[in-house]
JSON list of C-alpha atoms in Angstrom, two decimals:
[
{"chain": "N", "resi": 1, "resn": "MET", "atom": "CA", "xyz": [11.18, -15.23, -4.45]},
{"chain": "N", "resi": 2, "resn": "ARG", "atom": "CA", "xyz": [8.13, -12.99, -4.79]},
{"chain": "N", "resi": 3, "resn": "GLU", "atom": "CA", "xyz": [4.93, -13.53, -2.94]},
{"chain": "N", "resi": 4, "resn": "SER", "atom": "CA", "xyz": [1.53, -11.95, -3.19]},
{"chain": "N", "resi": 5, "resn": "VAL", "atom": "CA", "xyz": [-1.97, -13.17, -2.74]},
{"chain": "N", "resi": 6, "resn": "GLN", "atom": "CA", "xyz": [-4.94, -11.89, -4.71]},
{"chain": "N", "resi": 7, "resn": "HIS", "atom": "CA", "xyz": [-8.54, -12.41, -3.84]},
{"chain": "N", "resi": 8, "resn": "GLY", "atom": "CA", "xyz": [-10.80, -13.49, -6.66]},
{"chain": "N", "resi": 9, "resn": "ALA", "atom": "CA", "xyz": [-12.24, -10.59, -8.56]},
{"chain": "N", "resi": 10, "resn": "GLY", "atom": "CA", "xyz": [-15.63, -12.22, -8.76]},
{"chain": "N", "resi": 11, "resn": "GLY", "atom": "CA", "xyz": [-15.80, -11.93, -12.52]},
{"chain": "N", "resi": 12, "resn": "PRO", "atom": "CA", "xyz": [-15.91, -8.97, -14.86]},
{"chain": "N", "resi": 13, "resn": "GLY", "atom": "CA", "xyz": [-18.32, -6.24, -13.88]},
{"chain": "N", "resi": 14, "resn": "ARG", "atom": "CA", "xyz": [-19.07, -7.79, -10.48]},
{"chain": "N", "resi": 15, "resn": "ARG", "atom": "CA", "xyz": [-19.71, -5.17, -7.81]},
{"chain": "N", "resi": 16, "resn": "TYR", "atom": "CA", "xyz": [-19.21, -5.77, -4.13]},
{"chain": "N", "resi": 17, "resn": "ASP", "atom": "CA", "xyz": [-21.31, -4.22, -1.38]},
{"chain": "N", "resi": 18, "resn": "VAL", "atom": "CA", "xyz": [-18.54, -2.57, 0.66]},
{"chain": "N", "resi": 19, "resn": "PHE", "atom": "CA", "xyz": [-21.10, -1.35, 3.18]},
{"chain": "N", "resi": 20, "resn": "HIS", "atom": "CA", "xyz": [-21.82, -4.96, 4.20]},
{"chain": "N", "resi": 21, "resn": "THR", "atom": "CA", "xyz": [-19.54, -6.24, 6.99]},
{"chain": "N", "resi": 22, "resn": "GLU", "atom": "CA", "xyz": [-18.96, -9.58, 5.21]},
{"chain": "N", "resi": 23, "resn": "CYS", "atom": "CA", "xyz": [-17.87, -8.00, 1.91]},
{"chain": "N", "resi": 24, "resn": "PRO", "atom": "CA", "xyz": [-14.39, -9.26, 0.88]},
{"chain": "N", "resi": 25, "resn": "ALA", "atom": "CA", "xyz": [-13.58, -5.91, -0.77]},
{"chain": "N", "resi": 26, "resn": "ARG", "atom": "CA", "xyz": [-14.14, -4.08, 2.51]},
{"chain": "N", "resi": 27, "resn": "GLU", "atom": "CA", "xyz": [-10.96, -5.47, 4.05]},
{"chain": "N", "resi": 28, "resn": "VAL", "atom": "CA", "xyz": [-8.94, -4.34, 1.03]},
{"chain": "N", "resi": 29, "resn": "VAL", "atom": "CA", "xyz": [-10.46, -0.85, 1.24]},
{"chain": "N", "resi": 30, "resn": "ASP", "atom": "CA", "xyz": [-9.66, -0.78, 4.97]},
{"chain": "N", "resi": 31, "resn": "HIS", "atom": "CA", "xyz": [-6.01, -1.68, 4.29]},
{"chain": "N", "resi": 32, "resn": "VAL", "atom": "CA", "xyz": [-5.64, 0.87, 1.49]},
{"chain": "N", "resi": 33, "resn": "THR", "atom": "CA", "xyz": [-7.23, 3.69, 3.48]},
{"chain": "N", "resi": 34, "resn": "SER", "atom": "CA", "xyz": [-5.55, 2.83, 6.77]},
{"chain": "N", "resi": 35, "resn": "ARG", "atom": "CA", "xyz": [-3.34, 5.44, 8.37]},
{"chain": "N", "resi": 36, "resn": "TRP", "atom": "CA", "xyz": [-0.17, 3.96, 6.81]},
{"chain": "N", "resi": 37, "resn": "GLY", "atom": "CA", "xyz": [-1.57, 2.07, 3.78]},
{"chain": "N", "resi": 38, "resn": "ILE", "atom": "CA", "xyz": [-1.95, 5.19, 1.68]},
{"chain": "N", "resi": 39, "resn": "TRP", "atom": "CA", "xyz": [1.63, 6.28, 2.42]},
{"chain": "N", "resi": 40, "resn": "VAL", "atom": "CA", "xyz": [3.02, 2.86, 1.54]},
{"chain": "N", "resi": 41, "resn": "LEU", "atom": "CA", "xyz": [1.23, 2.90, -1.83]},
{"chain": "N", "resi": 42, "resn": "ILE", "atom": "CA", "xyz": [2.41, 6.44, -2.56]},
{"chain": "N", "resi": 43, "resn": "SER", "atom": "CA", "xyz": [5.99, 5.64, -1.47]},
{"chain": "N", "resi": 44, "resn": "LEU", "atom": "CA", "xyz": [6.16, 2.59, -3.74]},
{"chain": "N", "resi": 45, "resn": "ARG", "atom": "CA", "xyz": [4.86, 4.40, -6.84]},
{"chain": "N", "resi": 46, "resn": "SER", "atom": "CA", "xyz": [8.40, 5.01, -8.12]},
{"chain": "N", "resi": 47, "resn": "GLY", "atom": "CA", "xyz": [9.57, 1.41, -7.72]},
{"chain": "N", "resi": 48, "resn": "GLY", "atom": "CA", "xyz": [10.57, -1.24, -5.22]},
{"chain": "N", "resi": 49, "resn": "LEU", "atom": "CA", "xyz": [11.99, -0.30, -1.85]},
{"chain": "N", "resi": 50, "resn": "ARG", "atom": "CA", "xyz": [13.57, -2.28, 0.94]},
{"chain": "N", "resi": 51, "resn": "PHE", "atom": "CA", "xyz": [11.88, -2.25, 4.34]},
{"chain": "N", "resi": 52, "resn": "PHE", "atom": "CA", "xyz": [14.26, 0.27, 5.89]},
{"chain": "N", "resi": 53, "resn": "GLU", "atom": "CA", "xyz": [13.93, 2.57, 2.85]},
{"chain": "N", "resi": 54, "resn": "LEU", "atom": "CA", "xyz": [10.14, 2.51, 3.23]},
{"chain": "N", "resi": 55, "resn": "ARG", "atom": "CA", "xyz": [10.44, 3.22, 6.95]},
{"chain": "N", "resi": 56, "resn": "GLU", "atom": "CA", "xyz": [12.70, 6.20, 6.25]},
{"chain": "N", "resi": 57, "resn": "SER", "atom": "CA", "xyz": [10.41, 7.54, 3.50]},
{"chain": "N", "resi": 58, "resn": "ILE", "atom": "CA", "xyz": [7.31, 7.46, 5.73]},
{"chain": "N", "resi": 59, "resn": "GLN", "atom": "CA", "xyz": [8.10, 9.61, 8.73]},
{"chain": "N", "resi": 60, "resn": "GLY", "atom": "CA", "xyz": [6.33, 8.66, 11.95]},
{"chain": "N", "resi": 61, "resn": "VAL", "atom": "CA", "xyz": [5.60, 5.00, 11.16]},
{"chain": "N", "resi": 62, "resn": "SER", "atom": "CA", "xyz": [6.92, 2.42, 13.60]},
{"chain": "N", "resi": 63, "resn": "GLU", "atom": "CA", "xyz": [8.53, -0.80, 12.40]},
{"chain": "N", "resi": 64, "resn": "LYS", "atom": "CA", "xyz": [5.62, -2.76, 13.88]},
{"chain": "N", "resi": 65, "resn": "MET", "atom": "CA", "xyz": [2.95, -0.71, 12.08]},
{"chain": "N", "resi": 66, "resn": "LEU", "atom": "CA", "xyz": [4.86, -0.75, 8.80]},
{"chain": "N", "resi": 67, "resn": "ALA", "atom": "CA", "xyz": [5.26, -4.53, 9.00]},
{"chain": "N", "resi": 68, "resn": "GLN", "atom": "CA", "xyz": [1.52, -4.99, 9.76]},
{"chain": "N", "resi": 69, "resn": "THR", "atom": "CA", "xyz": [0.53, -2.63, 6.94]},
{"chain": "N", "resi": 70, "resn": "LEU", "atom": "CA", "xyz": [2.80, -4.38, 4.44]},
{"chain": "N", "resi": 71, "resn": "ARG", "atom": "CA", "xyz": [1.51, -7.81, 5.49]},
{"chain": "N", "resi": 72, "resn": "GLY", "atom": "CA", "xyz": [-2.07, -6.73, 4.78]},
{"chain": "N", "resi": 73, "resn": "LEU", "atom": "CA", "xyz": [-1.22, -5.09, 1.44]},
{"chain": "N", "resi": 74, "resn": "VAL", "atom": "CA", "xyz": [0.73, -8.18, 0.32]},
{"chain": "N", "resi": 75, "resn": "ARG", "atom": "CA", "xyz": [-2.16, -10.43, 1.37]},
{"chain": "N", "resi": 76, "resn": "ASP", "atom": "CA", "xyz": [-4.58, -8.23, -0.62]},
{"chain": "N", "resi": 77, "resn": "GLY", "atom": "CA", "xyz": [-2.41, -8.45, -3.74]},
{"chain": "N", "resi": 78, "resn": "LEU", "atom": "CA", "xyz": [-1.56, -4.74, -3.82]},
{"chain": "N", "resi": 79, "resn": "VAL", "atom": "CA", "xyz": [2.10, -5.14, -2.93]},
{"chain": "N", "resi": 80, "resn": "TRP", "atom": "CA", "xyz": [4.63, -7.82, -3.84]},
{"chain": "N", "resi": 81, "resn": "ARG", "atom": "CA", "xyz": [7.36, -8.96, -1.47]},
{"chain": "N", "resi": 82, "resn": "GLU", "atom": "CA", "xyz": [10.69, -10.34, -2.66]},
{"chain": "N", "resi": 83, "resn": "VAL", "atom": "CA", "xyz": [13.16, -12.02, -0.30]},
{"chain": "N", "resi": 84, "resn": "GLU", "atom": "CA", "xyz": [16.81, -12.36, -1.30]},
{"chain": "N", "resi": 85, "resn": "PRO", "atom": "CA", "xyz": [18.34, -15.44, 0.36]},
{"chain": "N", "resi": 86, "resn": "THR", "atom": "CA", "xyz": [21.23, -13.59, 1.97]},
{"chain": "N", "resi": 87, "resn": "VAL", "atom": "CA", "xyz": [22.31, -13.31, 5.59]},
{"chain": "N", "resi": 88, "resn": "PRO", "atom": "CA", "xyz": [20.48, -11.33, 6.82]},
{"chain": "N", "resi": 89, "resn": "PRO", "atom": "CA", "xyz": [17.71, -11.69, 4.22]},
{"chain": "N", "resi": 90, "resn": "GLN", "atom": "CA", "xyz": [17.07, -8.60, 2.07]},
{"chain": "N", "resi": 91, "resn": "VAL", "atom": "CA", "xyz": [13.36, -7.93, 1.62]},
{"chain": "N", "resi": 92, "resn": "THR", "atom": "CA", "xyz": [12.10, -5.63, -1.12]},
{"chain": "N", "resi": 93, "resn": "TYR", "atom": "CA", "xyz": [8.52, -4.44, -1.63]},
{"chain": "N", "resi": 94, "resn": "GLY", "atom": "CA", "xyz": [6.86, -3.03, -4.72]},
{"chain": "N", "resi": 95, "resn": "LEU", "atom": "CA", "xyz": [3.45, -2.42, -6.25]},
{"chain": "N", "resi": 96, "resn": "THR", "atom": "CA", "xyz": [1.65, -5.12, -8.20]},
{"chain": "N", "resi": 97, "resn": "GLU", "atom": "CA", "xyz": [-0.40, -4.11, -11.22]},
{"chain": "N", "resi": 98, "resn": "PHE", "atom": "CA", "xyz": [-3.45, -4.02, -8.95]},
{"chain": "N", "resi": 99, "resn": "GLY", "atom": "CA", "xyz": [-1.52, -1.86, -6.46]},
{"chain": "N", "resi": 100, "resn": "ARG", "atom": "CA", "xyz": [-0.56, 0.59, -9.21]},
{"chain": "N", "resi": 101, "resn": "GLU", "atom": "CA", "xyz": [-4.20, 0.82, -10.32]},
{"chain": "N", "resi": 102, "resn": "VAL", "atom": "CA", "xyz": [-5.41, 1.46, -6.78]},
{"chain": "N", "resi": 103, "resn": "GLY", "atom": "CA", "xyz": [-2.53, 3.80, -5.94]},
{"chain": "N", "resi": 104, "resn": "GLU", "atom": "CA", "xyz": [-2.98, 5.99, -9.02]},
{"chain": "N", "resi": 105, "resn": "PRO", "atom": "CA", "xyz": [-6.03, 7.92, -7.75]},
{"chain": "N", "resi": 106, "resn": "LEU", "atom": "CA", "xyz": [-4.42, 8.21, -4.30]},
{"chain": "N", "resi": 107, "resn": "THR", "atom": "CA", "xyz": [-1.33, 9.72, -5.88]},
{"chain": "N", "resi": 108, "resn": "GLU", "atom": "CA", "xyz": [-3.50, 12.11, -7.89]},
{"chain": "N", "resi": 109, "resn": "LEU", "atom": "CA", "xyz": [-5.37, 13.11, -4.73]},
{"chain": "N", "resi": 110, "resn": "PHE", "atom": "CA", "xyz": [-2.09, 13.68, -2.90]},
{"chain": "N", "resi": 111, "resn": "ASP", "atom": "CA", "xyz": [-0.72, 15.74, -5.83]},
{"chain": "N", "resi": 112, "resn": "ARG", "atom": "CA", "xyz": [-3.89, 17.86, -6.02]},
{"chain": "N", "resi": 113, "resn": "ILE", "atom": "CA", "xyz": [-3.78, 18.61, -2.31]},
{"chain": "N", "resi": 114, "resn": "THR", "atom": "CA", "xyz": [-0.09, 19.54, -2.29]},
{"chain": "N", "resi": 115, "resn": "ARG", "atom": "CA", "xyz": [-0.51, 21.77, -5.37]},
{"chain": "N", "resi": 116, "resn": "ARG", "atom": "CA", "xyz": [-3.27, 23.71, -3.58]},
{"chain": "N", "resi": 117, "resn": "LEU", "atom": "CA", "xyz": [-1.38, 24.22, -0.34]},
{"chain": "N", "resi": 118, "resn": "SER", "atom": "CA", "xyz": [0.29, 27.55, 0.22]},
{"chain": "N", "resi": 119, "resn": "PRO", "atom": "CA", "xyz": [3.87, 27.59, 1.53]},
{"chain": "N", "resi": 120, "resn": "GLY", "atom": "CA", "xyz": [2.44, 27.95, 5.06]},
{"chain": "N", "resi": 121, "resn": "GLY", "atom": "CA", "xyz": [0.49, 24.69, 4.71]},
{"chain": "N", "resi": 122, "resn": "THR", "atom": "CA", "xyz": [-3.03, 26.10, 4.27]},
{"chain": "N", "resi": 123, "resn": "VAL", "atom": "CA", "xyz": [-5.35, 25.99, 1.30]}
]
């Protein structure tokens, strides 16, 4: 059973004012650019992962923060969540089409930065 929620796009060509506090796109941008949101999107670029696999791939994230980040990204329609009815339940996460579109430039940014870094970690 997969679940994801997507907010209405507002029609083709519609632009949102992300600088306005009431803008619905602002919350999505906040989730994507949160401390852990970027790493979740980059980690899921190769395919679906179970919760513990995500936690292991993103060093430093706590279970609580990963769960909160995933909840927001699922609610925004960037990530899908699939629950296998086993005991205990197996939960897998992956990128929706929207999540792949949003994650693509983040992945490119990450790749550009890592290509420019010297072995010592400086540009």
